[in-house]
């Protein structure tokens, strides 16, 4: 998936922008995400329903995937069924 | 990835929040985004290949920056202080452009170059009126160049430094937390729009949802008044600005700085005396020193607030010395010091600063300056101490080479500045038959003091540094040449001393 690609959730309002990614399937709410929204919404999996937060970056344990949430929703993000976590960045003081 | 995403997200999350204040006029994020989309229409219609700004800071800078990004053409703010001939040459290099600003001047000096010119008022008005016929527009995906900045060109013709969407987004996404600002936060932007800090300030403030308060043209009084009037919480200044602000306070200009919580500074060497004064004058403010370059999308190293206060209060000379460092590299960039053979230097060993990271473009329109493995040689000289603090010692090109021995002007200047009768000093290489180059210094005597004797100054340097550092020529002058951003023009000092 090319950096800059926008993906939409099939199960909720979530939209992400790909910052970096591998070959796995990026999912939200348990359903694969795509560049267009499917005609029929997918059901929201209770295992992936913690929600996404605007402006947060989500990463996998290996640092292979990084997604920026540009629209929040009820689903949560995963790659091939493994949940992504919020990237913990130490806040920096404003420098400009 | 398009930098317009930053404004789109702010407008999505907080459409009615005030994003910018300029000359008393308030703009919400929603207003700014719709004006940027209006600018897209104007740019498309004009067929321009660049969007240039020839103006002081205003809302037009934000609208033009993001409008250009949506249209997929580089935004190129120009230095309006340049003489006509130089400016005409730059305009010619970006023709045909949509130019926002000084209409009369563009017509006069570049009337034949095919530009589309809008005065600021007309541009902001039109961008609010123009609206796409239908809502769906194909905006640029952001694979290309977002910003082009001409270097000041003191050595040769100005180089066109280019910053891609990916560089700028790498910087903002890596260093700013979305929506982190409080609704009461306000950042005062007083650097000119053609300076990288003036551009990155717009993007980082918008992404943090921190209101931008624009000072179109810097004056210390205007700065102090605006801080009080708009309850400014954050500000970025270059060293000359801070010293002029302190001077204005000393002269009795009313200063209500109660709202000011964070001051960041950079863009040149901050005299220690000024920073200690500022720490005393603004006890409630946190200070951050930022080091960066145009080619690195702004900041690459930071000295944070806690480190400032700790150094200011410490008796340990090593901790105190950190106040003259530029702090540690951002977590998202790597910094290395290399010697002339390209070998990586150890702690405290001086050399040239190299930097690598997503935000580092190191690219000019003419060619990329990056090494094969992605490092950018900054041409800045410096060293890292054993704790990883970065110290700058001037431009690599400013190093004085006397009989094969390299010396940085900074070490000689620092010693001379300890003399109570000296307020400013510049050390440069002057031609020497015997040594190739020798040390020459231009000295400014402090007001109310007698100029010290040459012998006294030579003894001072001899007592602290190796004898090779002792100046061979000393010139007393009323002031040193600086550009409008407070950068010392060493070349001019050199010319005068070589005479």
PDB file of C-alpha atoms in Angstrom, chain A residues 6 12 15 21 35 39 42 45 53 57 79 84 86 90-92:
ATOM      1  CA  UNK A   6      -6.464   6.881   2.121  1.00  0.00           C
ATOM      2  CA  UNK A  12     -17.621   2.445  10.661  1.00  0.00           C
ATOM      3  CA  UNK A  15     -10.568   6.813   7.676  1.00  0.00           C
ATOM      4  CA  UNK A  21       2.802  -0.466   5.313  1.00  0.00           C
ATOM      5  CA  UNK A  35     -10.088   3.069  -0.940  1.00  0.00           C
ATOM      6  CA  UNK A  39     -22.256  -0.499  -0.783  1.00  0.00           C
ATOM      7  CA  UNK A  42     -19.692  -4.774   7.135  1.00  0.00           C
ATOM      8  CA  UNK A  45     -16.695  -7.060  15.184  1.00  0.00           C
ATOM      9  CA  UNK A  53      -9.090   8.677  17.600  1.00  0.00           C
ATOM     10  CA  UNK A  57      -0.961   7.246  14.711  1.00  0.00           C
ATOM     11  CA  UNK A  79      -3.481  -6.018  10.334  1.00  0.00           C
ATOM     12  CA  UNK A  84      -2.580  -2.058  16.114  1.00  0.00           C
ATOM     13  CA  UNK A  86      -1.439   3.976  19.381  1.00  0.00           C
ATOM     14  CA  UNK A  90       7.000  11.839  23.726  1.00  0.00           C
ATOM     15  CA  UNK A  91       5.460  15.293  23.356  1.00  0.00           C
ATOM     16  CA  UNK A  92       7.979  17.842  22.099  1.00  0.00           C
TER      17      UNK A  92
END
